[in-house]
Coordinates of C-alpha atoms in Angstrom, one line a residue:
M1 CA -18.4 57.6 180.8
N2 CA -21.8 56.0 181.3
S3 CA -22.9 54.5 184.6
S4 CA -22.2 50.9 183.5
S5 CA -18.5 51.7 183.2
N6 CA -18.2 53.6 186.5
P7 CA -17.2 51.9 189.8
Y8 CA -19.8 50.9 192.3
L9 CA -21.1 53.5 194.7
I10 CA -20.6 52.7 198.4
R11 CA -23.5 53.6 200.7
R12 CA -24.4 52.7 204.3
I13 CA -28.0 51.6 204.7
E14 CA -29.8 53.4 207.5
E15 CA -33.3 52.0 207.0
L16 CA -35.5 50.2 204.5
N17 CA -38.9 51.7 203.7
K18 CA -41.8 50.4 201.6
T19 CA -43.4 52.9 199.3
A20 CA -47.1 53.2 198.4
N21 CA -46.7 51.4 195.1
G22 CA -45.0 48.4 196.8
N23 CA -41.4 49.2 196.0
V24 CA -38.6 49.2 198.6
E25 CA -36.4 52.2 199.0
A26 CA -33.3 52.4 201.1
K27 CA -32.3 55.5 203.1
V28 CA -28.5 55.5 202.8
V29 CA -25.5 57.6 204.0
C30 CA -23.1 58.6 201.2
L31 CA -19.4 57.5 201.3
F32 CA -16.9 58.9 198.8
R33 CA -13.8 57.6 197.2
R34 CA -10.6 59.5 196.5
R35 CA -11.6 59.8 192.8
D36 CA -14.7 61.7 193.9
I37 CA -12.9 64.6 195.7
S38 CA -10.7 67.3 194.3
G39 CA -6.9 67.3 194.0
N40 CA -6.4 69.7 196.9
L41 CA -8.4 67.4 199.2
N42 CA -6.4 64.4 198.0
T43 CA -3.2 66.2 199.0
L44 CA -4.7 66.8 202.4
A45 CA -5.7 63.2 202.7
D46 CA -2.1 62.1 201.7
S47 CA -0.6 64.3 204.5
N48 CA -3.1 62.8 207.0
A49 CA -2.1 59.3 205.9
R50 CA 1.6 60.1 206.3
E51 CA 1.0 61.4 209.9
F52 CA -1.0 58.2 210.7
E53 CA 1.8 56.0 209.4
E54 CA 4.4 57.9 211.5
E55 CA 2.4 57.8 214.7
S56 CA 1.3 54.2 214.5
N57 CA 4.7 52.9 213.2
Q58 CA 3.2 51.1 210.2
P59 CA 5.4 48.5 208.4
S60 CA 6.9 49.7 205.1
L61 CA 4.8 49.1 202.0
T62 CA 5.7 48.8 198.3
E63 CA 4.6 51.3 195.7
Q64 CA 1.9 49.0 194.4
Q65 CA 0.6 48.4 197.9
K66 CA 0.4 52.1 198.6
H67 CA -1.4 52.5 195.2
Q68 CA -4.0 49.8 196.1
L69 CA -4.4 51.1 199.6
K70 CA -5.7 54.4 198.3
H71 CA -8.5 52.5 196.7
R72 CA -9.5 51.1 200.1
E73 CA -9.8 54.5 201.8
L74 CA -13.2 56.2 201.9
F75 CA -14.6 59.4 203.3
L76 CA -17.7 59.5 205.4
S77 CA -20.3 62.3 204.9
R78 CA -23.5 63.6 206.5
Q79 CA -25.3 63.4 203.2
F80 CA -28.4 61.1 203.0
E81 CA -30.0 59.7 199.8
S82 CA -33.0 57.5 199.0
L83 CA -32.3 54.8 196.4
P84 CA -34.3 51.9 195.1
A85 CA -33.4 48.6 196.7
T86 CA -32.9 47.1 193.2
H87 CA -29.7 49.2 192.8
I88 CA -27.9 47.1 195.5
R89 CA -25.2 44.9 194.0
G90 CA -23.4 43.5 197.0
K91 CA -22.2 44.0 200.6
C92 CA -18.9 45.4 201.9
N93 CA -17.4 46.2 205.2
V94 CA -16.4 49.8 206.2
T95 CA -14.7 50.4 209.5
L96 CA -13.2 53.4 211.3
L97 CA -9.4 53.4 211.1
N98 CA -7.8 52.8 214.4
E99 CA -4.2 53.3 215.5
T100 CA -3.9 49.6 216.3
D101 CA -4.9 48.6 212.8
V102 CA -2.3 47.5 210.2
L103 CA -3.0 49.0 206.9
A104 CA -1.6 46.0 204.9
G105 CA -4.3 43.9 206.5
Y106 CA -7.0 45.7 204.5
L107 CA -5.4 44.5 201.3
D108 CA -5.7 40.9 202.3
K109 CA -9.4 41.2 203.0
E110 CA -11.9 41.1 200.2
D111 CA -14.5 44.0 200.0
C112 CA -13.0 45.7 203.1
F113 CA -12.6 49.5 203.4
F114 CA -11.7 52.1 206.1
Y115 CA -12.3 55.8 206.7
S116 CA -10.7 58.4 209.0
L117 CA -11.9 61.7 207.6
V118 CA -15.4 63.2 207.0
F119 CA -16.1 64.9 203.7
D120 CA -18.5 67.8 203.3
P121 CA -19.9 67.8 199.7
V122 CA -21.3 71.3 200.1
Q123 CA -18.3 73.1 201.7
K124 CA -15.8 70.8 199.9
T125 CA -13.8 70.2 203.1
L126 CA -12.2 67.3 205.0
L127 CA -12.4 67.1 208.7
A128 CA -11.3 64.5 211.3
D129 CA -14.1 62.3 212.6
Q130 CA -15.2 63.3 216.1
G131 CA -16.1 59.7 217.0
E132 CA -12.5 58.6 217.1
I133 CA -11.6 56.0 219.8
R134 CA -8.5 57.2 221.6
V135 CA -6.5 54.0 221.8
G136 CA -2.7 54.0 221.8
S137 CA 0.4 54.7 223.7
K138 CA -0.1 58.5 223.9
Y139 CA -3.5 58.1 225.5
Q140 CA -2.3 55.9 228.4
A141 CA -1.8 57.1 232.0
E142 CA 1.8 57.4 233.2
I143 CA 2.1 55.3 236.4
P144 CA 5.1 56.2 238.6
D145 CA 7.2 53.6 240.2
M146 CA 6.1 52.0 243.5
L147 CA 7.6 53.5 246.6
A148 CA 9.7 51.4 248.9
E149 CA 8.6 50.5 252.4
D150 CA 10.8 53.1 254.2
E151 CA 10.6 55.8 251.4
S152 CA 8.3 58.8 252.0
D153 CA 6.2 60.5 249.4
T154 CA 7.7 63.9 248.7
R155 CA 5.0 65.1 246.4
V156 CA 2.7 68.0 247.5
Q157 CA -0.7 66.4 247.9
E158 CA -2.6 69.7 247.7
K159 CA -1.3 70.2 244.1
L160 CA -2.3 66.7 243.0
E161 CA -5.9 66.5 244.3
T162 CA -8.5 68.2 246.4
K163 CA -10.1 66.5 249.4
V164 CA -13.9 66.8 249.3
W165 CA -14.9 64.2 251.9
D166 CA -13.3 62.6 254.9
P167 CA -14.8 59.2 255.8
D168 CA -13.0 59.2 259.2
N169 CA -15.0 62.1 260.6
Q170 CA -16.5 62.5 264.1
L171 CA -20.1 62.3 262.9
K172 CA -22.1 59.1 262.8
D173 CA -24.2 57.9 259.8
P174 CA -27.6 58.7 261.4
Q175 CA -26.4 62.3 262.1
I176 CA -25.3 62.7 258.4
D177 CA -28.6 61.3 257.2
Q178 CA -30.5 63.8 259.4
F179 CA -28.4 66.7 258.0
L180 CA -29.2 65.6 254.4
V181 CA -33.0 65.6 255.3
V182 CA -32.6 69.1 256.6
A183 CA -30.8 70.1 253.4
R184 CA -33.7 68.8 251.2
A185 CA -36.2 70.6 253.3
V186 CA -34.2 73.9 253.0
G187 CA -34.1 73.3 249.2
T188 CA -37.8 72.8 249.0
F189 CA -38.5 76.0 251.0
A190 CA -36.0 77.9 248.8
R191 CA -37.9 76.8 245.7
A192 CA -41.1 78.0 247.2
L193 CA -39.6 81.5 247.7
D194 CA -38.2 81.7 244.2
C195 CA -40.6 83.0 241.6
S196 CA -39.1 81.2 238.6
S197 CA -39.0 77.9 240.4
S198 CA -42.7 78.2 241.5
I199 CA -43.6 78.6 237.8
R200 CA -41.6 75.6 236.7
Q201 CA -42.7 73.4 239.7
P202 CA -46.2 74.7 240.6
S203 CA -46.9 71.8 243.1
L204 CA -45.1 71.1 246.3
H205 CA -44.5 67.5 245.2
M206 CA -42.5 68.6 242.2
S207 CA -40.5 71.1 244.3
A208 CA -39.7 68.4 246.8
A209 CA -38.6 66.0 244.0
A210 CA -36.4 68.7 242.5
A211 CA -34.8 69.4 245.9
S212 CA -34.0 65.7 246.3
R213 CA -31.7 65.6 243.3
D214 CA -28.0 64.9 243.6
I215 CA -27.0 68.6 243.4
T216 CA -28.7 69.2 246.8
L217 CA -26.9 66.3 248.4
F218 CA -23.5 67.3 247.0
H219 CA -24.0 70.8 248.3
A220 CA -24.9 69.4 251.8
M221 CA -21.8 67.1 252.0
D222 CA -19.5 69.9 250.7
T223 CA -20.9 72.2 253.5
L224 CA -20.0 69.6 256.1
Q225 CA -16.5 69.3 254.8
K226 CA -15.9 73.0 254.7
N227 CA -17.2 73.4 258.4
N228 CA -15.1 70.5 259.7
Y229 CA -18.2 68.4 260.2
D230 CA -19.6 70.8 262.8
L231 CA -23.4 70.5 262.5
A232 CA -24.2 73.9 264.0
K233 CA -21.9 75.8 261.6
A234 CA -23.2 73.7 258.7
M235 CA -26.8 74.6 259.6
S236 CA -26.0 78.3 259.6
T237 CA -24.3 77.9 256.3
L238 CA -27.3 76.3 254.7
V239 CA -29.5 79.3 255.8
P240 CA -27.5 82.5 255.8
Q241 CA -28.8 86.0 256.6
G242 CA -30.2 86.6 253.1
G243 CA -32.3 83.5 252.9
P244 CA -31.9 79.8 252.2
V245 CA -29.4 78.6 249.5
L246 CA -31.0 77.4 246.3
C247 CA -29.0 74.8 244.3
R248 CA -30.1 73.9 240.8
D249 CA -28.7 71.4 238.2
E250 CA -28.9 71.5 234.4
M251 CA -32.3 69.7 234.4
E252 CA -33.8 72.7 236.2
E253 CA -31.9 75.4 234.4
W254 CA -33.0 74.4 231.0
S255 CA -36.4 75.5 229.8
A256 CA -39.0 73.2 228.1
S257 CA -38.3 74.7 224.6
E258 CA -34.5 74.1 225.1
A259 CA -35.2 70.5 226.0
M260 CA -37.3 70.1 222.8
L261 CA -34.4 71.5 220.8
F262 CA -32.0 69.1 222.4
E263 CA -34.2 66.1 221.6
E264 CA -34.6 67.3 218.0
A265 CA -30.8 67.7 217.7
L266 CA -30.2 64.3 219.3
E267 CA -32.5 62.7 216.7
K268 CA -30.5 64.3 213.9
Y269 CA -26.9 64.2 215.0
G270 CA -26.8 61.4 217.6
K271 CA -24.3 61.9 220.5
D272 CA -22.3 64.5 218.5
F273 CA -22.5 67.2 221.2
N274 CA -20.3 69.6 219.3
D275 CA -22.7 69.7 216.3
I276 CA -25.7 69.8 218.7
R277 CA -24.3 72.9 220.5
Q278 CA -23.1 74.6 217.2
D279 CA -26.4 74.2 215.2
F280 CA -29.1 74.1 217.9
L281 CA -27.9 75.4 221.2
P282 CA -25.1 77.9 220.7
W283 CA -25.8 79.8 223.9
K284 CA -25.1 76.7 226.0
S285 CA -21.6 75.4 226.9
L286 CA -20.4 72.0 225.9
A287 CA -20.2 70.9 229.5
S288 CA -23.8 72.0 230.1
V289 CA -25.0 70.0 227.1
V290 CA -23.2 66.8 228.2
Q291 CA -24.5 67.1 231.8
F292 CA -28.1 67.6 230.5
Y293 CA -27.8 64.5 228.3
Y294 CA -26.9 62.2 231.2
M295 CA -29.6 63.7 233.4
W296 CA -32.1 63.5 230.6
K297 CA -31.4 59.8 230.3
T298 CA -32.8 59.3 233.9
T299 CA -36.2 60.8 233.1
D300 CA -39.4 59.2 231.9
R301 CA -39.1 61.2 228.6
Y302 CA -36.0 59.1 227.6
I303 CA -37.8 55.8 228.4
Q304 CA -40.8 56.8 226.4
Q305 CA -38.7 57.7 223.3
K306 CA -36.8 54.5 223.6
R307 CA -40.0 52.5 223.6
L308 CA -41.3 54.4 220.6
K309 CA -38.1 53.8 218.6
A310 CA -38.1 50.1 219.4
A311 CA -41.7 49.8 218.2
E312 CA -40.9 51.8 215.1
A313 CA -37.9 49.6 214.4
D314 CA -40.0 46.5 214.7
S315 CA -42.5 47.8 212.1
K316 CA -39.8 48.6 209.6
L317 CA -38.3 46.2 207.0
K318 CA -35.2 44.4 208.3
Q319 CA -34.3 42.5 205.1
V320 CA -35.3 42.5 201.5
Y321 CA -34.7 40.0 198.7
I322 CA -32.7 41.3 195.8
P323 CA -32.6 39.1 192.7
T324 CA -29.4 38.5 190.8
Y325 CA -28.5 41.2 188.3
T326 CA -28.6 39.3 184.9
K327 CA -28.7 42.2 182.4
P328 CA -25.9 42.2 179.8
N329 CA -23.0 44.6 180.4
P330 CA -22.7 47.0 177.5
N331 CA -18.9 47.3 178.1
Q332 CA -18.3 43.6 177.2
I333 CA -16.3 43.1 174.1
M334 CA -18.2 40.5 172.2
V335 CA -16.6 37.7 170.2
P336 CA -16.7 37.9 166.4
G337 CA -20.1 36.9 165.0
S338 CA -22.1 38.1 168.0
K339 CA -23.9 41.4 168.6
P340 CA -21.4 44.1 169.2
G341 CA -21.4 46.0 172.5
M342 CA -21.3 49.6 173.2
N343 CA -18.6 52.1 174.2
G344 CA -16.6 51.2 171.1
A345 CA -16.3 47.5 171.8
A346 CA -17.0 46.5 168.2
G347 CA -13.9 48.2 166.7
F348 CA -11.2 46.9 169.0
Q349 CA -7.9 45.8 167.5
K350 CA -6.5 42.4 168.0
G351 CA -3.5 41.8 170.1
L352 CA -4.3 44.4 172.7
S353 CA -3.4 43.6 176.3
C354 CA -5.0 44.4 179.6
E355 CA -4.5 48.0 180.7
S356 CA -3.9 47.0 184.3
C357 CA -2.1 43.6 184.5
H358 CA -0.9 43.6 180.8
T359 CA -2.1 40.1 180.2
A360 CA -3.1 39.0 176.7
Q361 CA -5.4 36.2 177.6
S362 CA -8.8 36.4 179.4
P363 CA -12.1 34.6 179.1
Q364 CA -13.9 38.0 178.8
W365 CA -12.7 41.5 177.9
Y366 CA -14.3 44.8 178.9
A367 CA -14.0 48.2 177.3
W368 CA -12.5 50.7 179.6
G369 CA -11.8 54.4 179.3
P370 CA -12.7 56.7 176.5
P371 CA -13.8 55.0 173.3
N372 CA -11.1 56.6 171.1
M373 CA -8.3 55.2 173.4
Q374 CA -9.2 51.5 172.5
C375 CA -8.3 50.3 176.1
R376 CA -9.7 47.2 177.7
L377 CA -9.5 45.2 180.9
C378 CA -9.5 41.5 181.6
A379 CA -12.2 39.9 183.8
S380 CA -10.3 40.1 187.1
C381 CA -9.1 43.7 186.6
W382 CA -12.7 44.7 185.6
I383 CA -14.1 43.3 188.9
Y384 CA -11.3 45.2 190.8
W385 CA -12.1 48.4 188.9
K386 CA -15.8 48.1 189.7
K387 CA -15.3 47.4 193.4
Y388 CA -12.3 49.6 194.3
G389 CA -12.5 52.4 191.7
G390 CA -9.0 52.0 190.3
L391 CA -6.5 49.7 188.5
K392 CA -4.2 47.3 190.3
T393 CA -1.1 49.0 188.9
P394 CA -0.7 52.7 188.5
T395 CA -1.0 53.7 184.8
Q396 CA -1.1 57.0 183.0
L397 CA -4.4 56.3 181.3
E398 CA -6.3 55.9 184.6
G399 CA -6.5 59.6 185.0
A400 CA -7.9 59.9 181.4
A401 CA -10.6 57.4 182.2
R402 CA -11.7 59.4 185.2
A403 CA -12.1 62.5 183.2
G404 CA -14.3 60.8 180.6
S405 CA -12.7 62.5 177.6
V406 CA -9.2 63.2 176.3
S407 CA -8.3 66.7 175.5
P408 CA -5.2 67.5 173.5
R409 CA -4.2 70.1 176.1
A410 CA -5.5 68.2 179.2
H411 CA -1.9 67.8 180.6
M412 CA -1.2 71.5 180.3
T413 CA -1.8 74.2 182.9
R414 CA -3.9 77.3 182.2
Q415 CA -0.7 79.4 181.9
E416 CA 0.7 77.1 179.3
V417 CA -2.5 77.1 177.2
Q418 CA -2.5 80.9 177.4
G419 CA 1.1 81.0 176.3
M420 CA 0.2 79.0 173.1
S421 CA -2.5 81.6 172.2
P422 CA -1.6 83.8 169.2
F423 CA -3.2 86.7 170.9
T424 CA -0.8 86.7 173.8
R425 CA 2.0 89.2 173.7
N426 CA 5.6 88.2 174.0
E427 CA 6.1 90.0 177.3
G428 CA 3.0 88.4 178.9
R429 CA 3.9 85.0 177.4
A430 CA 7.4 85.2 178.9
K431 CA 5.9 86.0 182.3
L432 CA 3.5 83.1 182.0
L433 CA 6.1 80.6 180.9
A434 CA 8.3 81.7 183.8
K435 CA 5.7 80.3 186.2
N436 CA 5.2 76.9 184.5
R437 CA 6.6 73.7 185.8
Q438 CA 10.0 72.4 185.2
T439 CA 10.5 71.2 181.6
F440 CA 10.9 67.5 180.9
I441 CA 12.5 65.4 178.2
L442 CA 10.9 62.3 176.7
Q443 CA 13.6 59.8 176.1
T444 CA 12.8 57.0 173.6
T445 CA 13.8 53.5 174.6
K446 CA 15.1 50.8 172.3
L447 CA 11.9 48.9 172.5
T448 CA 9.9 52.0 171.4
R449 CA 12.2 52.5 168.4
V450 CA 11.9 48.9 167.4
A451 CA 8.1 49.0 167.8
R452 CA 7.9 51.8 165.3
R453 CA 9.4 49.6 162.6
V454 CA 7.8 46.3 163.5
C455 CA 4.3 47.6 164.1
E456 CA 4.2 50.2 161.5
D457 CA 0.7 49.0 160.3
I458 CA -0.8 49.6 163.7
L459 CA 1.1 52.8 164.6
Q460 CA 0.5 54.4 161.1
P461 CA 3.2 57.1 161.5
R462 CA 1.9 59.3 158.6
R463 CA -1.6 59.4 160.0
A464 CA -0.2 60.1 163.5
A465 CA 1.9 63.0 162.1
R466 CA -1.1 64.5 160.4
R467 CA -3.1 64.2 163.7
P468 CA -0.7 65.0 166.5
Y469 CA -3.5 65.7 168.9
A470 CA -4.9 62.1 168.7
P471 CA -3.6 59.8 171.5
I472 CA -1.6 56.7 170.7
N473 CA -2.0 53.6 172.8
A474 CA 1.8 52.9 173.3
N475 CA 1.2 49.9 175.6
A476 CA -0.8 48.1 172.9
V477 CA 1.8 48.8 170.3
K478 CA 4.6 47.5 172.6
A479 CA 2.5 44.4 173.4
E480 CA 2.0 43.7 169.7
C481 CA 5.7 44.3 169.1
M482 CA 6.7 41.6 171.7
I483 CA 4.5 39.2 169.8
R484 CA 5.9 40.0 166.3
L485 CA 9.5 40.5 167.4
P486 CA 10.5 36.8 167.4
K487 CA 9.0 36.4 163.9
A488 CA 10.9 39.4 162.5
T489 CA 14.2 38.9 160.7
K490 CA 17.2 38.7 163.1
T491 CA 19.8 39.8 160.5
P492 CA 20.6 43.4 161.2
S493 CA 20.3 45.9 158.3
K494 CA 23.5 47.1 156.8
S495 CA 24.0 50.8 157.1
K496 CA 26.4 52.7 154.8
S497 CA 28.9 54.9 156.6
V498 CA 29.0 58.4 155.2
P499 CA 32.2 60.3 155.8
R500 CA 31.7 63.7 157.5
Q501 CA 33.6 66.8 156.8
S502 CA 35.3 68.8 159.4
L503 CA 33.7 71.8 161.0
A504 CA 36.1 74.2 159.5
N505 CA 35.3 73.1 156.0
I506 CA 31.6 73.3 156.6
V507 CA 32.0 76.9 157.9
K508 CA 34.0 78.0 154.8
E509 CA 31.4 76.5 152.4
L510 CA 28.6 78.3 154.3
A511 CA 30.5 81.6 154.2
I512 CA 31.1 81.3 150.4
S513 CA 27.6 80.3 149.6
A514 CA 25.9 82.9 151.8
P515 CA 24.6 85.9 149.9
L516 CA 26.0 89.3 150.7
K517 CA 23.4 91.4 152.6
L518 CA 23.4 95.1 151.9
K519 CA 22.5 97.4 154.8
A520 CA 19.4 99.3 154.1
S521 CA 19.8 103.1 154.2
R522 CA 18.0 104.7 157.0
G523 CA 15.8 107.7 156.0
P524 CA 15.2 110.8 158.0
P525 CA 13.0 110.7 161.1
T526 CA 9.2 111.0 160.7
P527 CA 8.2 114.7 160.9
I528 CA 5.8 115.8 163.5
N529 CA 4.7 119.0 161.7
R530 CA 1.8 118.4 159.3
N531 CA 3.3 120.9 156.9
Q532 CA 6.5 118.8 156.5
A533 CA 4.6 115.7 155.3
S534 CA 5.1 116.6 151.6
Q535 CA 8.9 116.6 151.8
P536 CA 10.5 113.7 149.9
R537 CA 12.1 111.0 151.9
V538 CA 12.9 107.3 151.8
A539 CA 11.3 105.6 154.8
Q540 CA 11.5 102.0 156.1
S541 CA 8.7 99.7 156.8
L542 CA 7.2 99.2 160.2
L543 CA 9.5 96.5 161.2
G544 CA 12.6 97.7 159.2
K545 CA 12.5 94.8 156.7
R546 CA 13.0 96.9 153.5
G547 CA 12.3 100.4 152.3
F548 CA 9.6 101.5 149.9
D549 CA 10.9 103.3 146.8
S550 CA 8.8 106.0 145.3
A551 CA 8.0 105.6 141.6
A552 CA 6.0 107.7 139.2
G553 CA 5.0 104.8 137.1
G554 CA 6.1 101.5 135.6
A555 CA 7.2 99.0 138.2
F556 CA 5.5 99.0 141.6
P557 CA 6.6 97.6 144.9
A558 CA 5.3 94.2 146.1
N559 CA 1.6 94.1 145.5
G560 CA 1.6 98.0 145.9
R561 CA 0.6 101.1 144.1
P562 CA 2.4 104.1 142.7
Y563 CA 3.0 106.8 145.2
T564 CA 0.9 109.6 143.9
S565 CA 0.2 112.9 145.6
G566 CA -1.9 112.6 148.7
M567 CA -1.0 108.9 149.1
R568 CA 1.1 107.8 152.0
T569 CA 2.5 104.5 153.4
T570 CA 2.7 103.4 157.0
S571 CA 6.1 105.0 157.5
Q572 CA 4.8 108.3 156.4
S573 CA 2.4 108.9 159.2
V574 CA 1.4 112.4 160.2
I575 CA 1.9 112.0 163.9
K576 CA 4.8 110.5 165.7
R577 CA 4.3 106.7 166.1
Q578 CA 5.4 104.7 169.1
K579 CA 8.1 102.1 168.4
V580 CA 6.4 98.7 168.0
S581 CA 8.2 95.5 169.0
Q582 CA 8.3 92.6 166.6
G583 CA 6.2 90.4 168.9
E584 CA 3.4 92.9 169.3
A585 CA 3.0 93.5 165.5
P586 CA 0.2 91.3 164.1
N587 CA 1.7 91.3 160.6
P588 CA 5.2 92.0 159.2
V589 CA 3.9 95.0 157.1
V590 CA 0.8 97.2 157.6
F591 CA -0.7 98.9 154.5
V592 CA -2.8 101.9 155.1
A593 CA -5.3 102.4 152.2
T594 CA -6.0 105.9 151.1
K595 CA -8.6 107.4 148.7
D596 CA -6.1 107.3 145.8
T597 CA -5.2 103.6 146.6
R598 CA -8.8 102.6 146.6
A599 CA -9.3 104.5 143.4
L600 CA -6.4 102.6 141.7
R601 CA -7.9 99.3 142.7
K602 CA -10.9 100.0 140.6
H603 CA -8.7 99.9 137.5
L604 CA -7.7 96.3 138.2
T605 CA -9.7 93.5 136.6
Q606 CA -10.9 90.6 138.7
S607 CA -8.4 88.2 137.2
E608 CA -5.6 90.7 138.0
M609 CA -6.8 91.0 141.6
R610 CA -6.8 87.2 142.0
R611 CA -3.3 86.9 140.5
A612 CA -2.0 89.6 142.8
A613 CA -3.5 87.9 145.9
R614 CA -2.1 84.4 144.9
K615 CA 1.4 85.8 144.0
P616 CA 2.0 88.8 146.3
H617 CA 5.8 88.7 145.4
L618 CA 5.2 89.7 141.8
L619 CA 5.0 93.3 140.7
V620 CA 1.6 94.7 139.6
R621 CA 1.4 96.9 136.6
I622 CA -1.6 99.2 136.1
K623 CA -2.6 100.9 132.8
L624 CA -3.8 104.3 134.0
P625 CA -6.4 106.0 131.8
P626 CA -5.3 109.3 130.3
P627 CA -6.3 112.2 132.5
P628 CA -9.3 114.2 131.3
P629 CA -8.5 117.4 129.4
R630 CA -8.8 120.5 131.5
S631 CA -11.6 122.8 130.6
V632 CA -10.4 126.3 129.5
P633 CA -12.8 129.1 130.4
L634 CA -14.1 130.9 127.3
L635 CA -12.9 134.5 127.1
P636 CA -14.6 137.2 125.0
S637 CA -13.1 137.6 121.6
S638 CA -11.1 140.8 121.0
T639 CA -12.8 143.5 118.8
S640 CA -11.6 146.6 117.2
E641 CA -14.3 148.7 118.8
T642 CA -13.0 151.2 121.3
I643 CA -14.0 151.1 124.9
V644 CA -15.2 154.3 126.3
L645 CA -14.9 154.9 130.0
E646 CA -17.2 157.5 131.3
D647 CA -16.4 159.4 134.5

C-alpha cells in the first residue's frame, strides 16, 4: 500500500532544528504499533498484557474493547530519526502504563496511547522498560501491629538492624568536633604519603579538600562507635603501626578518563545506569556508578554542564507553525462525474458497505486494502484507521490490508504449500501433512445460500469457478443481498420430489452393469544374467496396469512399435530394477527408446506422428519397406581343367 493509505506514524519530538536552507527538522524517537512487529513478539506482548491484567485486577472487557485496546498499545524504542516538520499531522498523548491505570480509560480518551515494553528494531526483541515506577500493593512496606503498653518486644534487635551511632554517649560535642578535625588531618597526611593520591591532588589544598569529604567523617564516627567512644583508643585506630588509614570515595577512585566516559554515557542514555555500565563502564559495579553520579552532581562540572544545556535549550526552536494539510487524498472515492481517485477508487461497485462498521451511508468513502478486494471505509472508520492503525471491529480482511497484497496461498503454512507441490513424494507429503494444523470445515449459512441466488450478477459464479484463486468480497455480497431481499419474490419455488431406490437395488444394478475384470497373467521374473535377456516372456508394465504383447507385424500396442530383435521395453531391463511405488513414478508408463524404435519413427509421416500424439489410444500401423537383398559373394565358375598339386 502507498503511504497515503497507511496509518500515521507516532513519534516523540526531542528537539527542533533549523537547517541551513531555512527548513525545520524534528529529531524524534520512534514508537511502534503492534502491526509493525512480528507475530512472535505479538504473542509475547499478549502474555505480558495478561499478566498485567491479573496483577492489577482490571475489570472485564468485551472482545471489541480488547480488540480496540491493542490499537492503543505502543512500543518505545531507542531509535532516533530526523523528519521534516511539514510531516507533522497532529498531536497525541503517550504515557507509561502504571498498575494504578484502568485500561478501559484509554478507550474513552481521544488520541491517547500507552506503552510498557521497549522494542529493539535491530535485535527484534521486546524488553520491560527500566523506568517503571513501582507503585502498587506488592511494593508497600508491611507494618506490624502496634505493641500494647505492657507488652514487650520479643524480636531480636541485632537481626533487624545494626547500630552505628549512639547519641547518648559520654563525649561532648566539642570533643567530637576535635576528633573529626584530627581525622581530617590524618587523611591529608595519608594522601601526602600515597603516590597515586599525590599525582591526582598535586597541591596541599586539593588533598585537604579531598580529606574533608563525607567518607572521612563517616570513618571517624564509625571508629568512635567501635571503640566505645574512648578517644585514646580511637586515636590509635586512626594511626595504626603501618601508617595512617586512607579513606577514598568513588570521586577519588575514578580517573579523569572514566569520568569523561560517564558524562558521555549520561548524555546518551540519561539516568539509565544499567545501559551506562553495560556499554561504557563494564569494569565498574552498578553501585559504584550510582554513587559516582550523586557525588558528581555536587561538583562544579555538573553546574557548568547544566548552564550550557540551559543556554543551548534557549537558542533552539520551541515551537513551529505547521500549516493545515490541504492536499487531496488519493484514497477518496470520488462521486460520478468527478476526477477518479487512485488505488482502484474509480471501479468500485455500488451497494458496498463499510468494511469496519458495515454502514451503507457516509458523506465520504475511502478505498482501503488491496485494489482487487474492492473494500472501502466510511469517513469515521477511515479516521480511526489512520490514527490507531486498525478497524473498530475485528475482520478477516484487516490482515490482508496489512500485507499489501493477497496471495492465493497466503493462509497456508510452508508445509502445506510444499505438500501441494507435484514434485513432493507421497512419503514426504504424508509427513508434512501430519504436522499441519487441525482441519476445518466451512459451513454455509442460509443467508449465504440465498445471496448466491439473489446476487448472482455480482457474484458471477461461473467466473469465480474459473478463477478460484481470486478473492470474493462476501461482506459486500451479503450487504447487497439484504437490500435486494425484500424486493425478491416471496413465493417459494416448488421442488419436485424424486423417489429414491433402496440401497440393495442400487448395489444390484451396479453389480450387473459393472464389467468383468480379467486378472492379468504375471510373467516370469526379470532375469539378472545378460545372456538370458533374449528368452521370450510376457512382462507387465512398470505399474502393473497391463502387459505388452509381442507382435511380429500388423497391429501394434498403444502408440507403440513392433518388438523386433534388439528392442526392449521397460519391463525387459537388463539389470534388476528396484520396485517403484505408484506415488514416486512420474508417469503411468515409461517407454525406453532404442535404436530400432528411433529407426521405425523415421518411417512415419508428419501427419501420422501428429495423429498418434493426439490419439494415443489408437493403434499405429507402419508399412515397413522391403529388406534389401543380401549380397551373395561371387565364386569362381567351375571348369573342366584339372588342378595339379605339386609337392
